[in-house]
PDB file of C-alpha atoms in Angstrom:
ATOM      1  CA  MET A   1     128.854 172.931 118.255  1.00 49.00           C
ATOM      2  CA  ARG A   2     131.912 171.201 119.350  1.00 55.00           C
ATOM      3  CA  ASN A   3     133.574 168.341 117.673  1.00 57.00           C
ATOM      4  CA  GLY A   4     132.493 165.927 120.078  1.00 56.00           C
ATOM      5  CA  ASP A   5     128.907 166.576 119.897  1.00 57.00           C
ATOM      6  CA  ASN A   6     129.214 166.603 115.866  1.00 59.00           C
ATOM      7  CA  ASN A   7     130.688 163.187 116.340  1.00 59.00           C
ATOM      8  CA  LEU A   8     127.899 162.040 118.469  1.00 63.00           C
ATOM      9  CA  VAL A   9     125.200 163.018 116.098  1.00 58.00           C
ATOM     10  CA  ILE A  10     126.906 161.567 113.165  1.00 60.00           C
ATOM     11  CA  LEU A  11     127.342 158.209 115.028  1.00 58.00           C
ATOM     12  CA  THR A  12     123.629 158.437 116.039  1.00 63.00           C
ATOM     13  CA  LEU A  13     122.574 158.885 112.636  1.00 58.00           C
ATOM     14  CA  TYR A  14     124.442 156.027 111.538  1.00 54.00           C
ATOM     15  CA  ILE A  15     123.263 153.890 113.949  1.00 62.00           C
ATOM     16  CA  ILE A  16     119.531 154.718 113.042  1.00 60.00           C
ATOM     17  CA  GLY A  17     120.208 154.295 109.688  1.00 50.00           C
ATOM     18  CA  ILE A  18     122.072 150.863 109.663  1.00 52.00           C
ATOM     19  CA  THR A  19     119.100 149.829 112.097  1.00 50.00           C
ATOM     20  CA  TYR A  20     116.561 151.159 109.421  1.00 41.00           C
ATOM     21  CA  THR A  21     118.277 149.225 106.800  1.00 44.00           C
ATOM     22  CA  PHE A  22     118.451 145.965 108.732  1.00 41.00           C
ATOM     23  CA  ASN A  23     114.970 145.885 109.821  1.00 46.00           C
ATOM     24  CA  GLN A  24     114.075 146.599 106.121  1.00 43.00           C
ATOM     25  CA  MET A  25     116.171 143.416 105.140  1.00 41.00           C
ATOM     26  CA  VAL A  26     114.535 141.508 107.875  1.00 41.00           C
ATOM     27  CA  GLU A  27     111.004 142.248 106.474  1.00 44.00           C
ATOM     28  CA  SER A  28     112.013 141.799 102.924  1.00 38.00           C
ATOM     29  CA  ILE A  29     112.843 138.181 103.785  1.00 44.00           C
ATOM     30  CA  ASP A  30     110.015 135.508 102.659  1.00 55.00           C
ATOM     31  CA  GLU A  31     108.508 134.111 105.945  1.00 86.00           C
ATOM     32  CA  GLN A  32     109.470 130.346 106.380  1.00 88.00           C
ATOM     33  CA  VAL A  33     107.588 127.592 108.056  1.00 93.00           C
ATOM     34  CA  LYS A  34     108.155 123.970 108.683  1.00 94.00           C
ATOM     35  CA  ILE A  35     105.481 120.960 107.867  1.00 95.00           C
ATOM     36  CA  GLU A  36     105.859 118.304 110.568  1.00 96.00           C
ATOM     37  CA  PHE A  37     104.406 114.908 109.741  1.00 97.00           C
ATOM     38  CA  ASN A  38     103.388 112.930 112.831  1.00 97.00           C
ATOM     39  CA  LYS A  39     104.343 109.468 111.650  1.00 96.00           C
ATOM     40  CA  SER A  40     104.084 107.947 115.048  1.00 97.00           C
ATOM     41  CA  SER A  41     100.287 108.564 115.252  1.00 97.00           C
ATOM     42  CA  VAL A  42      99.741 107.186 111.917  1.00 97.00           C
ATOM     43  CA  ASP A  43     101.958 103.932 112.730  1.00 97.00           C
ATOM     44  CA  GLN A  44      99.501 103.832 116.224  1.00 97.00           C
ATOM     45  CA  GLN A  45      96.384 104.043 113.855  1.00 97.00           C
ATOM     46  CA  LEU A  46      97.457 101.242 111.511  1.00 96.00           C
ATOM     47  CA  LYS A  47      98.544  98.898 114.477  1.00 96.00           C
ATOM     48  CA  ASP A  48      95.259  99.359 116.291  1.00 95.00           C
ATOM     49  CA  GLN A  49      93.407  98.292 113.059  1.00 93.00           C
ATOM     50  CA  ASN A  50      95.781  95.607 112.461  1.00 93.00           C
ATOM     51  CA  LEU A  51      97.415  96.890 109.332  1.00 94.00           C
ATOM     52  CA  GLN A  52     100.590  97.718 110.376  1.00 95.00           C
ATOM     53  CA  ASP A  53     102.044  94.760 108.141  1.00 94.00           C
ATOM     54  CA  THR A  54      99.511  95.881 105.227  1.00 95.00           C
ATOM     55  CA  ILE A  55     100.127  99.584 104.833  1.00 96.00           C
ATOM     56  CA  GLY A  56     102.884 102.039 104.816  1.00 97.00           C
ATOM     57  CA  ILE A  57     102.559 105.879 104.460  1.00 97.00           C
ATOM     58  CA  SER A  58     105.152 108.509 103.928  1.00 97.00           C
ATOM     59  CA  PHE A  59     105.478 111.810 102.685  1.00 97.00           C
ATOM     60  CA  GLY A  60     108.410 113.181 100.663  1.00 94.00           C
ATOM     61  CA  GLY A  61     110.173 116.749 100.636  1.00 90.00           C
ATOM     62  CA  LEU A  62     109.044 117.750 104.255  1.00 91.00           C
ATOM     63  CA  ALA A  63     112.429 117.928 105.180  1.00 86.00           C
ATOM     64  CA  ASN A  64     112.803 120.937 103.535  1.00 85.00           C
ATOM     65  CA  THR A  65     111.336 124.450 104.618  1.00 87.00           C
ATOM     66  CA  PHE A  66     108.403 126.193 103.022  1.00 89.00           C
ATOM     67  CA  VAL A  67     107.636 130.004 102.066  1.00 89.00           C
ATOM     68  CA  ILE A  68     104.453 130.787 104.200  1.00 90.00           C
ATOM     69  CA  ASP A  69     102.237 130.503 101.259  1.00 89.00           C
ATOM     70  CA  LYS A  70     103.348 127.172 100.034  1.00 90.00           C
ATOM     71  CA  PRO A  71     103.263 124.267  99.434  1.00 92.00           C
ATOM     72  CA  GLN A  72     100.180 124.151  97.087  1.00 92.00           C
ATOM     73  CA  SER A  73     100.397 119.980  97.266  1.00 93.00           C
ATOM     74  CA  LEU A  74     101.829 117.216  99.346  1.00 95.00           C
ATOM     75  CA  SER A  75     103.978 114.052  98.057  1.00 96.00           C
ATOM     76  CA  ILE A  76     102.456 110.837  99.645  1.00 97.00           C
ATOM     77  CA  ASN A  77     103.648 107.383  98.887  1.00 97.00           C
ATOM     78  CA  ILE A  78     101.414 104.525  99.826  1.00 98.00           C
ATOM     79  CA  GLN A  79     103.056 101.263 100.160  1.00 97.00           C
ATOM     80  CA  ASN A  80     101.205  97.831 100.034  1.00 97.00           C
ATOM     81  CA  LYS A  81     102.990  95.368 102.370  1.00 96.00           C
ATOM     82  CA  SER A  82     100.881  92.405 101.829  1.00 93.00           C
ATOM     83  CA  GLN A  83     101.421  89.382  99.471  1.00 91.00           C
ATOM     84  CA  ASP A  84      97.818  88.916  98.509  1.00 90.00           C
ATOM     85  CA  LEU A  85      95.857  91.996  99.102  1.00 91.00           C
ATOM     86  CA  ALA A  86      94.649  94.827  96.780  1.00 93.00           C
ATOM     87  CA  ILE A  87      94.768  98.322  98.383  1.00 95.00           C
ATOM     88  CA  TYR A  88      92.322 100.778  96.858  1.00 95.00           C
ATOM     89  CA  VAL A  89      92.906 104.718  97.864  1.00 97.00           C
ATOM     90  CA  ASP A  90      89.127 105.977  97.484  1.00 95.00           C
ATOM     91  CA  TRP A  91      90.144 109.784  96.711  1.00 95.00           C
ATOM     92  CA  ASP A  92      86.527 110.948  96.512  1.00 93.00           C
ATOM     93  CA  ASN A  93      86.053 110.149 100.283  1.00 94.00           C
ATOM     94  CA  CYS A  94      89.478 111.336 101.522  1.00 96.00           C
ATOM     95  CA  ALA A  95      89.423 115.152 102.996  1.00 95.00           C
ATOM     96  CA  PHE A  96      91.983 117.749 104.450  1.00 95.00           C
ATOM     97  CA  GLU A  97      90.738 118.662 107.952  1.00 94.00           C
ATOM     98  CA  GLU A  98      92.040 122.353 108.309  1.00 91.00           C
ATOM     99  CA  PHE A  99      93.143 123.919 111.352  1.00 90.00           C
ATOM    100  CA  ASP A 100      89.949 125.869 111.936  1.00 88.00           C
ATOM    101  CA  GLY A 101      87.761 122.957 111.757  1.00 87.00           C
ATOM    102  CA  THR A 102      86.713 123.139 108.175  1.00 90.00           C
ATOM    103  CA  SER A 103      86.981 120.209 105.727  1.00 92.00           C
ATOM    104  CA  LYS A 104      88.048 120.143 102.197  1.00 92.00           C
ATOM    105  CA  ARG A 105      87.970 117.413  99.675  1.00 92.00           C
ATOM    106  CA  VAL A 106      91.142 115.910  98.444  1.00 94.00           C
ATOM    107  CA  ILE A 107      92.116 116.315  94.838  1.00 92.00           C
ATOM    108  CA  ARG A 108      94.532 114.090  93.376  1.00 91.00           C
ATOM    109  CA  MET A 109      97.058 116.339  91.222  1.00 86.00           C
ATOM    110  CA  SER A 110      97.186 115.391  87.541  1.00 75.00           C
ATOM    111  CA  PRO A 111      99.154 116.275  84.486  1.00 68.00           C
ATOM    112  CA  ASP A 112      96.192 116.831  82.653  1.00 65.00           C
ATOM    113  CA  ILE A 113      94.473 120.170  82.454  1.00 57.00           C
ATOM    114  CA  THR A 114      91.860 120.213  85.253  1.00 67.00           C
ATOM    115  CA  ARG A 115      88.554 121.616  84.295  1.00 64.00           C
ATOM    116  CA  ASP A 116      86.098 120.527  86.732  1.00 72.00           C
ATOM    117  CA  LEU A 117      86.645 119.947  90.267  1.00 78.00           C
ATOM    118  CA  ALA A 118      83.584 118.126  90.873  1.00 77.00           C
ATOM    119  CA  VAL A 119      84.402 114.908  88.502  1.00 82.00           C
ATOM    120  CA  PHE A 120      84.533 111.378  89.980  1.00 87.00           C
ATOM    121  CA  GLN A 121      88.030 110.726  90.835  1.00 89.00           C
ATOM    122  CA  THR A 122      88.702 106.957  90.157  1.00 90.00           C
ATOM    123  CA  PRO A 123      90.440 104.984  93.244  1.00 94.00           C
ATOM    124  CA  SER A 124      93.895 104.130  92.916  1.00 95.00           C
ATOM    125  CA  LEU A 125      94.590 100.626  93.194  1.00 95.00           C
ATOM    126  CA  ILE A 126      97.991  99.370  94.639  1.00 96.00           C
ATOM    127  CA  VAL A 127      98.663  95.576  93.980  1.00 95.00           C
ATOM    128  CA  PRO A 128     100.852  93.536  96.440  1.00 95.00           C
ATOM    129  CA  GLY A 129     104.424  94.467  97.142  1.00 95.00           C
ATOM    130  CA  LYS A 130     104.137  97.893  95.335  1.00 97.00           C
ATOM    131  CA  THR A 131     103.846 101.679  96.321  1.00 97.00           C
ATOM    132  CA  LEU A 132     101.804 104.353  94.991  1.00 97.00           C
ATOM    133  CA  SER A 133     103.305 107.755  94.945  1.00 96.00           C
ATOM    134  CA  GLU A 134     101.032 110.597  94.132  1.00 95.00           C
ATOM    135  CA  SER A 135     100.812 114.362  94.687  1.00 94.00           C
ATOM    136  CA  VAL A 136      97.492 115.389  96.437  1.00 95.00           C
ATOM    137  CA  SER A 137      95.979 118.640  97.295  1.00 93.00           C
ATOM    138  CA  SER A 138      93.027 120.248  98.755  1.00 92.00           C
ATOM    139  CA  GLU A 139      90.001 122.006  96.263  1.00 90.00           C
ATOM    140  CA  GLY A 140      90.547 125.113  98.520  1.00 88.00           C
ATOM    141  CA  VAL A 141      94.069 125.357  96.866  1.00 88.00           C
ATOM    142  CA  PHE A 142      92.608 125.497  93.154  1.00 85.00           C
ATOM    143  CA  GLN A 143      91.717 128.852  91.312  1.00 83.00           C
ATOM    144  CA  LEU A 144      89.561 129.020  88.236  1.00 80.00           C
ATOM    145  CA  ASP A 145      91.163 131.020  85.112  1.00 78.00           C
ATOM    146  CA  LYS A 146      87.883 132.336  83.644  1.00 79.00           C
ATOM    147  CA  LEU A 147      89.648 132.852  80.189  1.00 79.00           C
ATOM    148  CA  SER A 148      90.556 129.284  79.761  1.00 76.00           C
ATOM    149  CA  GLY A 149      87.961 127.496  82.012  1.00 76.00           C
ATOM    150  CA  THR A 150      90.974 125.430  84.034  1.00 79.00           C
ATOM    151  CA  TYR A 151      91.440 125.279  87.538  1.00 81.00           C
ATOM    152  CA  THR A 152      95.304 125.766  88.765  1.00 79.00           C
ATOM    153  CA  ALA A 153      96.819 124.997  92.289  1.00 77.00           C
ATOM    154  CA  THR A 154      97.909 128.571  92.999  1.00 81.00           C
ATOM    155  CA  LYS A 155      95.087 130.282  94.861  1.00 80.00           C
ATOM    156  CA  ASN A 156      96.009 129.047  98.474  1.00 87.00           C
ATOM    157  CA  PRO A 157      98.751 126.758 100.359  1.00 90.00           C
ATOM    158  CA  VAL A 158      97.677 123.343 101.639  1.00 91.00           C
ATOM    159  CA  ALA A 159      97.799 124.850 105.276  1.00 88.00           C
ATOM    160  CA  ASN A 160      95.852 128.116 104.449  1.00 89.00           C
ATOM    161  CA  ILE A 161      97.437 129.920 107.517  1.00 89.00           C
ATOM    162  CA  LEU A 162      97.381 133.286 105.846  1.00 90.00           C
ATOM    163  CA  LYS A 163      93.358 133.437 106.119  1.00 90.00           C
ATOM    164  CA  TRP A 164      93.659 134.311 109.417  1.00 92.00           C
ATOM    165  CA  LYS A 165      95.969 137.176 108.903  1.00 90.00           C
ATOM    166  CA  SER A 166      93.219 139.509 107.276  1.00 86.00           C
ATOM    167  CA  SER A 167      90.023 137.726 109.149  1.00 89.00           C
ATOM    168  CA  PRO A 168      87.623 140.139 110.065  1.00 91.00           C
ATOM    169  CA  VAL A 169      87.409 138.467 113.341  1.00 92.00           C
ATOM    170  CA  LYS A 170      89.567 139.854 115.915  1.00 93.00           C
ATOM    171  CA  ALA A 171      90.560 136.503 117.818  1.00 93.00           C
ATOM    172  CA  GLN A 172      92.030 134.883 114.375  1.00 93.00           C
ATOM    173  CA  LYS A 173      94.095 137.678 113.722  1.00 94.00           C
ATOM    174  CA  ILE A 174      95.575 137.399 117.263  1.00 95.00           C
ATOM    175  CA  GLU A 175      96.133 133.715 117.060  1.00 95.00           C
ATOM    176  CA  PHE A 176      97.780 134.569 113.629  1.00 94.00           C
ATOM    177  CA  ASN A 177      99.930 136.747 115.507  1.00 94.00           C
ATOM    178  CA  LYS A 178     100.913 134.511 117.956  1.00 95.00           C
ATOM    179  CA  PHE A 179     101.921 131.949 115.122  1.00 95.00           C
ATOM    180  CA  MET A 180     104.062 134.625 113.710  1.00 92.00           C
ATOM    181  CA  SER A 181     105.861 135.364 116.893  1.00 92.00           C
ATOM    182  CA  ARG A 182     106.346 131.369 117.242  1.00 93.00           C
ATOM    183  CA  LYS A 183     104.204 131.185 120.474  1.00 95.00           C
ATOM    184  CA  ARG A 184     101.739 128.797 118.776  1.00 95.00           C
ATOM    185  CA  THR A 185     101.520 126.282 115.977  1.00 96.00           C
ATOM    186  CA  PHE A 186      98.788 124.919 113.736  1.00 95.00           C
ATOM    187  CA  GLU A 187      97.750 121.479 113.017  1.00 95.00           C
ATOM    188  CA  PHE A 188      95.716 119.783 109.980  1.00 96.00           C
ATOM    189  CA  SER A 189      95.311 116.367 108.687  1.00 97.00           C
ATOM    190  CA  LEU A 190      94.743 114.152 105.532  1.00 97.00           C
ATOM    191  CA  ASP A 191      92.348 111.714 106.049  1.00 97.00           C
ATOM    192  CA  LEU A 192      92.708 108.794 103.942  1.00 97.00           C
ATOM    193  CA  VAL A 193      90.030 106.355 103.122  1.00 97.00           C
ATOM    194  CA  PHE A 194      91.355 102.684 102.131  1.00 96.00           C
ATOM    195  CA  ARG A 195      89.029  99.538 100.755  1.00 94.00           C
ATOM    196  CA  LEU A 196      90.982  96.161 101.051  1.00 93.00           C
ATOM    197  CA  ALA A 197      90.246  93.303  98.913  1.00 88.00           C
ATOM    198  CA  GLN A 198      91.807  89.561  98.663  1.00 81.00           C
ATOM    199  CA  THR A 199      93.231  89.590  95.298  1.00 70.00           C
ATOM    200  CA  ASN A 200      92.292  85.765  94.558  1.00 62.00           C
ATOM    201  CA  VAL A 201      88.540  86.552  94.959  1.00 55.00           C
ATOM    202  CA  GLY A 202      88.172  90.071  93.339  1.00 50.00           C
ATOM    203  CA  VAL A 203      86.737  92.474  95.380  1.00 46.00           C
ATOM    204  CA  THR A 204      85.067  90.116  98.056  1.00 46.00           C
ATOM    205  CA  GLN A 205      86.681  91.022 101.177  1.00 47.00           C
ATOM    206  CA  GLY A 206      88.298  88.538 103.517  1.00 46.00           C
ATOM    207  CA  SER A 207      87.211  88.103 106.933  1.00 50.00           C
ATOM    208  CA  HIS A 208      90.223  89.182 109.002  1.00 58.00           C
ATOM    209  CA  LEU A 209      90.469  92.444 107.617  1.00 61.00           C
ATOM    210  CA  PRO A 210      88.205  95.429 107.872  1.00 65.00           C
ATOM    211  CA  PRO A 211      86.281  96.249 104.422  1.00 79.00           C
ATOM    212  CA  LEU A 212      87.191  99.949 104.663  1.00 88.00           C
ATOM    213  CA  CYS A 213      89.576 101.713 107.020  1.00 93.00           C
ATOM    214  CA  ILE A 214      90.335 105.623 107.584  1.00 95.00           C
ATOM    215  CA  VAL A 215      93.594 106.858 108.559  1.00 97.00           C
ATOM    216  CA  LYS A 216      94.287 110.347 110.017  1.00 97.00           C
ATOM    217  CA  CYS A 217      97.757 111.808 108.633  1.00 98.00           C
ATOM    218  CA  PRO A 218      98.132 114.627 111.243  1.00 97.00           C
ATOM    219  CA  PHE A 219     100.665 117.652 110.320  1.00 97.00           C
ATOM    220  CA  THR A 220     102.055 120.721 112.604  1.00 97.00           C
ATOM    221  CA  VAL A 221     102.968 124.029 110.688  1.00 96.00           C
ATOM    222  CA  ARG A 222     105.428 125.613 112.526  1.00 95.00           C
ATOM    223  CA  LYS A 223     106.787 129.271 112.095  1.00 93.00           C
ATOM    224  CA  LEU A 224     110.654 129.501 111.748  1.00 90.00           C
ATOM    225  CA  PRO A 225     112.885 132.371 112.756  1.00 86.00           C
ATOM    226  CA  TRP A 226     113.719 134.718 109.945  1.00 67.00           C
ATOM    227  CA  THR A 227     117.381 133.373 109.991  1.00 64.00           C
ATOM    228  CA  TYR A 228     116.264 130.099 108.267  1.00 59.00           C
ATOM    229  CA  ALA A 229     115.787 132.155 105.086  1.00 55.00           C
ATOM    230  CA  LEU A 230     119.410 132.854 104.597  1.00 52.00           C
ATOM    231  CA  PRO A 231     120.946 131.484 101.727  1.00 55.00           C
ATOM    232  CA  TRP A 232     123.976 130.126 103.933  1.00 50.00           C
ATOM    233  CA  ASN A 233     121.895 128.461 106.669  1.00 57.00           C
ATOM    234  CA  LYS A 234     122.808 125.049 106.657  1.00 50.00           C
ATOM    235  CA  ARG A 235     119.639 124.106 108.807  1.00 51.00           C
ATOM    236  CA  ARG A 236     117.517 124.632 105.771  1.00 48.00           C
TER     237      ARG A 236
END
């Protein structure tokens, strides 16, 4: 074999080796997603219910990107903008609406050990001028440790997209692959239930406000290019 042929074979093998190594590196990188909060939708809902000067809702930590099997909870801030209204967050009637149409009960994260997901959750009171900050999750996130008899938020992410990866339904697998190739997004929402009361008359409701209001907080989950996982990427 001539030298030119030898060089061509070596070059071909070198390119194949580099390509294989690069592909293995890309596959080993954690898949990254972005969770976007549709604040304008929430602001419009509050305006429609004449509550834009009473309630403020925001979420922390969403400026970051997440590995596809994260996060297990969301950090929510609820502000009482009023001067004379008490706002109660009725956790037991709040729900996570998942992208496939299923609904899960909201669990307010607690520093204490969780032994029973079915226990009553006391409503949170937000007094005038104050802000409530809580971490909330879905009951579908928690997993029972049979040895300790306690639950931990480790089973699934809040937006459990991965359940379609191994779904027996072919159509769901197709939609998951579309998501992974960034041809579609997934949507879910956190539905919050508030009860309002005038502070000077206890739990009696004022005539100018609804006794109960529901605010749907919509989110979009977007698959990011693999380059977002690189440590030097400034867009992270």
